[in-house]
Short mmCIF file of C-alpha atoms in Angstrom, two decimals:
data_model
loop_
_atom_site.label_atom_id
_atom_site.label_comp_id
_atom_site.label_asym_id
_atom_site.label_seq_id
_atom_site.Cartn_x
_atom_site.Cartn_y
_atom_site.Cartn_z
CA MET A 1 -21.19 -19.50 -53.17
CA PRO A 2 -19.03 -19.24 -50.06
CA VAL A 3 -18.77 -22.32 -47.89
CA VAL A 4 -19.37 -21.89 -44.18
CA LEU A 5 -16.18 -22.53 -42.22
CA ILE A 6 -16.31 -23.62 -38.61
CA VAL A 7 -13.20 -21.89 -37.32
CA LEU A 8 -11.04 -23.93 -34.98
CA VAL A 9 -13.71 -24.78 -32.46
CA ILE A 10 -12.85 -28.47 -32.47
CA VAL A 11 -9.17 -28.93 -33.12
CA ALA A 12 -7.29 -25.70 -32.65
CA GLY A 13 -5.55 -23.94 -29.87
CA ALA A 14 -3.46 -20.87 -29.40
CA VAL A 15 -0.77 -19.50 -27.18
CA TYR A 16 -1.00 -16.12 -25.50
CA ILE A 17 2.51 -14.79 -25.10
CA ILE A 18 2.92 -12.53 -22.10
CA THR A 19 6.13 -10.57 -22.67
CA ASN A 20 7.36 -7.01 -22.57
CA LEU A 21 6.95 -6.94 -26.34
CA GLU A 22 3.18 -6.53 -26.10
CA ARG A 23 1.45 -3.24 -26.67
CA PRO A 24 -0.16 -2.14 -23.37
CA ASP A 25 -3.49 -1.48 -25.06
CA GLU A 26 -3.49 -4.91 -26.68
CA THR A 27 -2.94 -6.75 -23.44
CA ALA A 28 -6.44 -5.75 -22.41
CA ARG A 29 -8.24 -6.31 -25.68
CA ALA A 30 -9.00 -9.58 -27.42
CA ALA A 31 -6.74 -10.39 -30.34
CA ALA A 32 -7.56 -12.29 -33.49
CA VAL A 33 -5.05 -15.03 -32.74
CA VAL A 34 -2.18 -13.87 -30.53
CA THR A 35 -1.44 -10.44 -29.14
CA LYS A 36 0.78 -8.58 -31.56
CA PRO A 37 4.17 -7.23 -30.45
CA THR A 38 5.14 -3.58 -30.51
CA ALA A 39 8.43 -4.27 -32.27
CA THR A 40 8.47 -4.27 -36.04
CA PRO A 41 8.68 -7.87 -37.25
CA THR A 42 12.14 -8.77 -38.37
CA ALA A 43 12.58 -9.76 -42.00
CA THR A 44 13.98 -13.27 -42.03
CA PRO A 45 15.49 -15.49 -44.70
CA THR A 46 13.97 -18.86 -45.48
CA ARG A 47 15.95 -20.63 -42.78
CA PRO A 48 17.20 -17.97 -40.35
CA ALA A 49 20.09 -19.19 -38.25
CA TRP A 50 18.59 -17.89 -35.03
CA LEU A 51 15.53 -20.07 -35.50
CA ARG A 52 17.63 -23.22 -35.64
CA VAL A 53 16.93 -24.04 -32.04
CA SER A 54 19.77 -26.28 -30.91
CA HIS A 55 18.40 -27.43 -27.57
CA LYS A 56 19.51 -31.00 -27.13
CA SER A 57 15.98 -32.21 -26.41
CA TYR A 58 15.63 -32.39 -30.19
CA ARG A 59 18.52 -34.73 -30.76
CA GLY A 60 19.54 -38.19 -29.63
CA LEU A 61 16.21 -39.17 -28.12
CA GLY A 62 14.07 -42.05 -29.21
CA PRO A 63 10.29 -41.90 -29.47
CA VAL A 64 8.38 -40.39 -26.59
CA ASP A 65 6.95 -43.13 -24.36
CA ALA A 66 3.33 -42.36 -25.16
CA ARG A 67 1.65 -45.11 -23.18
CA CYS A 68 -1.34 -44.16 -21.06
CA ASP A 69 -3.60 -46.28 -18.87
CA LEU A 70 -6.72 -44.38 -19.81
CA PRO A 71 -9.86 -46.25 -18.67
CA GLU A 72 -12.15 -47.22 -21.51
CA SER A 73 -15.05 -45.57 -19.71
CA LEU A 74 -13.25 -42.22 -20.01
CA ARG A 75 -12.32 -42.75 -23.65
CA THR A 76 -15.90 -43.23 -24.73
CA GLY A 77 -17.88 -41.44 -22.02
CA ALA A 78 -19.47 -38.02 -22.14
CA GLU A 79 -17.64 -36.60 -19.11
CA PRO A 80 -14.77 -34.54 -20.52
CA GLU A 81 -13.42 -33.18 -17.23
CA PRO A 82 -12.38 -36.47 -15.57
CA ALA A 83 -11.22 -37.76 -18.96
CA LEU A 84 -8.92 -34.81 -19.61
CA ARG A 85 -7.56 -34.81 -16.06
CA ALA A 86 -6.70 -38.49 -16.49
CA LEU A 87 -4.92 -37.70 -19.75
CA ALA A 88 -3.07 -34.85 -18.00
CA LEU A 89 -1.44 -37.35 -15.65
CA CYS A 90 -0.13 -39.24 -18.67
CA LEU A 91 1.05 -36.12 -20.48
CA ASP A 92 2.87 -34.92 -17.36
CA ARG A 93 4.60 -38.27 -17.13
CA MET A 94 5.53 -38.27 -20.83
CA TRP A 95 7.05 -34.79 -20.74
CA THR A 96 8.72 -35.34 -17.36
CA ASP A 97 10.46 -38.48 -18.62
CA THR A 98 11.35 -37.00 -22.02
CA LEU A 99 12.84 -33.76 -20.73
CA ALA A 100 14.60 -35.43 -17.81
CA LYS A 101 16.76 -37.28 -20.32
CA VAL A 102 18.23 -33.96 -21.39
CA GLY A 103 18.51 -32.48 -17.92
CA VAL A 104 15.37 -30.34 -17.95
CA ASP A 105 13.11 -30.30 -14.89
CA TYR A 106 9.52 -30.37 -16.09
CA VAL A 107 7.02 -28.28 -14.16
CA LYS A 108 3.37 -29.29 -14.30
CA PRO A 109 0.99 -26.65 -15.66
CA GLU A 110 -2.16 -25.43 -14.03
CA ILE A 111 -5.19 -26.84 -15.82
CA ARG A 112 -8.36 -24.86 -16.32
CA LEU A 113 -11.25 -26.71 -17.93
CA ILE A 114 -13.60 -23.85 -18.62
CA ARG A 115 -17.01 -23.23 -20.12
CA THR A 116 -16.70 -19.55 -21.00
CA PRO A 117 -13.74 -17.56 -22.38
CA GLU A 118 -13.90 -15.24 -19.37
CA GLU A 119 -12.71 -18.09 -17.15
CA ALA A 120 -9.36 -18.29 -18.97
CA ALA A 121 -6.22 -17.30 -17.05
CA CYS A 122 -5.13 -14.81 -19.70
CA ALA A 123 -6.59 -12.73 -22.52
CA SER A 124 -9.74 -14.15 -24.04
CA LEU A 125 -9.48 -14.31 -27.82
CA ALA A 126 -12.10 -12.66 -29.97
CA PHE A 127 -12.70 -15.65 -32.24
CA GLU A 128 -14.11 -19.04 -31.37
CA TRP A 129 -11.37 -21.10 -29.78
CA GLY A 130 -11.01 -24.45 -28.15
CA GLY A 131 -7.81 -24.03 -26.16
CA LEU A 132 -5.39 -21.38 -24.98
CA TYR A 133 -2.00 -21.63 -23.28
CA CYS A 134 -0.93 -18.73 -21.08
CA TYR A 135 2.81 -18.39 -21.42
CA GLY A 136 4.27 -16.73 -18.35
CA LYS A 137 1.51 -18.15 -16.16
CA ASN A 138 1.92 -21.81 -17.19
CA VAL A 139 -1.82 -22.36 -17.52
CA VAL A 140 -3.50 -24.74 -19.96
CA ASN A 141 -7.04 -23.52 -20.69
CA VAL A 142 -9.42 -25.77 -22.62
CA MET A 143 -13.09 -25.17 -23.34
CA ILE A 144 -15.42 -28.04 -22.51
CA THR A 145 -19.12 -28.35 -23.17
CA ASP A 146 -21.35 -30.87 -21.45
CA GLY A 147 -22.67 -33.38 -23.93
CA GLU A 148 -20.00 -32.58 -26.53
CA PRO A 149 -17.06 -34.85 -27.46
CA THR A 150 -13.99 -34.62 -25.24
CA PRO A 151 -11.48 -32.22 -26.86
CA TRP A 152 -8.54 -34.60 -26.63
CA PHE A 153 -6.42 -33.08 -29.39
CA VAL A 154 -6.93 -29.50 -28.22
CA PHE A 155 -5.83 -30.52 -24.73
CA ALA A 156 -2.68 -32.27 -26.01
CA HIS A 157 -1.93 -29.26 -28.26
CA GLU A 158 -2.02 -26.84 -25.31
CA TYR A 159 0.11 -29.23 -23.26
CA ALA A 160 2.58 -29.23 -26.14
CA HIS A 161 2.82 -25.44 -25.86
CA HIS A 162 3.68 -25.91 -22.20
CA ALA A 163 6.38 -28.44 -23.09
CA GLN A 164 7.81 -26.04 -25.68
CA PHE A 165 8.43 -23.37 -23.06
CA THR A 166 9.19 -25.57 -20.05
CA GLY A 167 11.62 -27.63 -22.10
CA ALA A 168 13.40 -24.59 -23.56
CA ILE A 169 12.55 -25.86 -27.02
CA THR A 170 11.66 -22.32 -28.03
CA ASP A 171 14.15 -20.44 -25.87
CA ARG A 172 16.13 -18.73 -28.64
CA TRP A 173 13.27 -17.14 -30.51
CA MET A 174 11.84 -15.66 -27.31
CA THR A 175 14.67 -13.12 -27.42
CA ARG A 176 13.58 -11.89 -30.87
CA PRO A 177 10.69 -9.80 -32.15
CA ILE A 178 7.70 -12.09 -32.55
CA ASP A 179 6.35 -12.23 -36.07
CA ASP A 180 3.94 -14.41 -38.00
CA ASP A 181 6.67 -16.78 -39.16
CA ILE A 182 7.59 -17.54 -35.56
CA LEU A 183 3.97 -18.03 -34.57
CA ARG A 184 3.33 -20.45 -37.44
CA ARG A 185 6.36 -22.54 -36.51
CA LEU A 186 5.27 -22.51 -32.88
CA GLU A 187 1.71 -23.61 -33.62
CA LEU A 188 2.62 -26.23 -36.22
CA GLN A 189 5.17 -27.70 -33.82
CA ALA A 190 2.56 -27.87 -31.06
CA GLY A 191 0.24 -29.80 -33.35
CA CYS A 192 3.06 -32.17 -34.22
CA LEU A 193 4.01 -32.70 -30.57
CA ALA A 194 0.37 -33.31 -29.70
CA ALA A 195 0.35 -36.09 -32.28
CA VAL A 196 3.54 -37.50 -30.74
CA THR A 197 1.83 -37.85 -27.37
CA LEU A 198 -1.51 -39.14 -28.62
CA ARG A 199 -0.28 -41.53 -31.29
CA THR A 200 -0.69 -44.71 -29.22
CA VAL A 201 -3.18 -43.39 -26.67
CA LEU A 202 -5.93 -42.02 -28.88
CA PRO A 203 -5.04 -42.64 -32.54
CA GLU A 204 -8.69 -42.40 -33.50
CA GLU A 205 -8.78 -38.84 -32.15
CA LEU A 206 -5.76 -37.91 -34.25
CA GLU A 207 -7.49 -39.31 -37.30
CA SER A 208 -10.58 -37.26 -36.50
CA ALA A 209 -8.54 -34.06 -36.08
CA ARG A 210 -6.73 -34.67 -39.38
CA LYS A 211 -10.02 -35.25 -41.18
CA THR A 212 -11.39 -32.01 -39.78
CA TYR A 213 -8.34 -30.03 -40.91
CA THR A 214 -8.41 -31.74 -44.29
CA SER A 215 -12.05 -30.80 -44.74
CA TYR A 216 -11.10 -27.14 -44.28
CA ILE A 217 -8.58 -27.12 -47.14
CA GLY A 218 -9.84 -24.89 -49.91
CA LEU A 219 -12.95 -23.76 -48.09
CA GLU A 220 -13.96 -20.13 -48.03
CA ALA A 221 -14.76 -18.26 -44.85
CA GLU A 222 -18.37 -17.59 -44.07
CA PRO A 223 -19.54 -14.02 -44.77
CA GLY A 224 -17.89 -11.43 -42.58
CA ARG A 225 -15.15 -13.76 -41.30
CA ALA A 226 -12.60 -13.62 -44.10
CA GLU A 227 -10.24 -11.38 -42.14
CA GLU A 228 -10.46 -13.63 -39.10
CA LEU A 229 -9.69 -16.71 -41.17
CA ALA A 230 -6.75 -14.96 -42.85
CA ALA A 231 -5.31 -14.10 -39.42
CA ILE A 232 -5.64 -17.69 -38.26
CA LEU A 233 -3.90 -19.09 -41.32
CA ARG A 234 -1.21 -16.41 -41.16
CA THR A 235 -0.28 -17.30 -37.58
CA HIS A 236 -1.16 -21.02 -37.43
CA GLY A 237 -0.18 -22.20 -40.90
CA SER A 238 -2.30 -23.70 -43.64
CA TRP A 239 -4.64 -26.59 -42.98
CA ALA A 240 -2.54 -28.77 -45.27
CA HIS A 241 0.65 -28.04 -43.33
CA SER A 242 -1.13 -28.70 -40.04
CA VAL A 243 -2.11 -32.12 -41.34
CA ALA A 244 1.40 -32.81 -42.63
CA TRP A 245 3.08 -31.99 -39.30
CA MET A 246 0.55 -34.02 -37.35
CA LYS A 247 1.22 -37.01 -39.59
CA ARG A 248 4.94 -36.56 -39.11
CA GLY A 249 4.64 -36.53 -35.31
CA GLU A 250 2.39 -39.57 -35.30
CA ARG A 251 4.65 -41.50 -37.67
CA LYS A 252 8.01 -40.77 -36.01
CA GLY A 253 6.99 -40.12 -32.42
CA THR A 254 10.00 -37.98 -31.47
CA ALA A 255 10.52 -34.37 -30.43
CA ALA A 256 13.10 -34.05 -33.20
CA SER A 257 10.53 -34.97 -35.84
CA CYS A 258 8.61 -31.81 -34.90
CA ASP A 259 11.48 -29.40 -35.51
CA THR A 260 9.58 -26.77 -37.45
CA TRP A 261 12.29 -24.23 -36.68
CA VAL A 262 14.66 -25.57 -39.31
CA ALA A 263 11.97 -26.37 -41.87
CA PRO A 264 12.01 -24.32 -45.09
CA ALA A 265 9.32 -21.67 -45.42
CA ARG A 266 7.38 -23.74 -47.94
CA GLN A 267 6.65 -26.31 -45.20
CA VAL A 268 5.43 -23.81 -42.60
CA SER A 269 3.41 -21.33 -44.63
#
């Protein structure tokens, strides 16, 4: 008997890549995970040289200073908007300080805390989603629902996407055809970087996100959603790998620890 799978409502996010690689007709329609490029995906070896992003923000830095004076009332309250905006101030400070050490000027993203997909700054995805980063517009979109828990991890994950692009962490692959391998490395790295920033601020939220992902391992999609689930796993990586990269970021706390670009395929499938 198939097990019902709640797809990424709580802990997942995505990035919508606005580039000249998109098909014009797909820019307008909702995609399963990320809009697909026109170019034929490039066959790549296990560790393609061009994915070995050499930006110096990966190397020589200690742990990200992940302190955050987040009022207890916001940690435990039921008002997600002021809570997330308070966390945004901390995340901006973390990424500003981290990237400044390697000569990168961090630019703050626009934040949209929305209640319907139509309010997002870029294409609304067809499946249930919690967060979406609009590359090219620098907008972090996160769904909030009154009375529901604050989506801390989703917010940090979308902020991590912003840091990836602002910090030139992903600059090399942006010149290449975008395929599923690239998208998996991008998403798994964002989850890892989110753990880096939340590890001392909201460790209980990281534990909750890991438990959710772990509970998905081995589950079947609910009827009629098998194709959707396959697309999510193909572009975001397996639940087990998501958990592994989150643990790595929490344990080591550095940008370098989240270098999915040089990881062998078996760690990012």
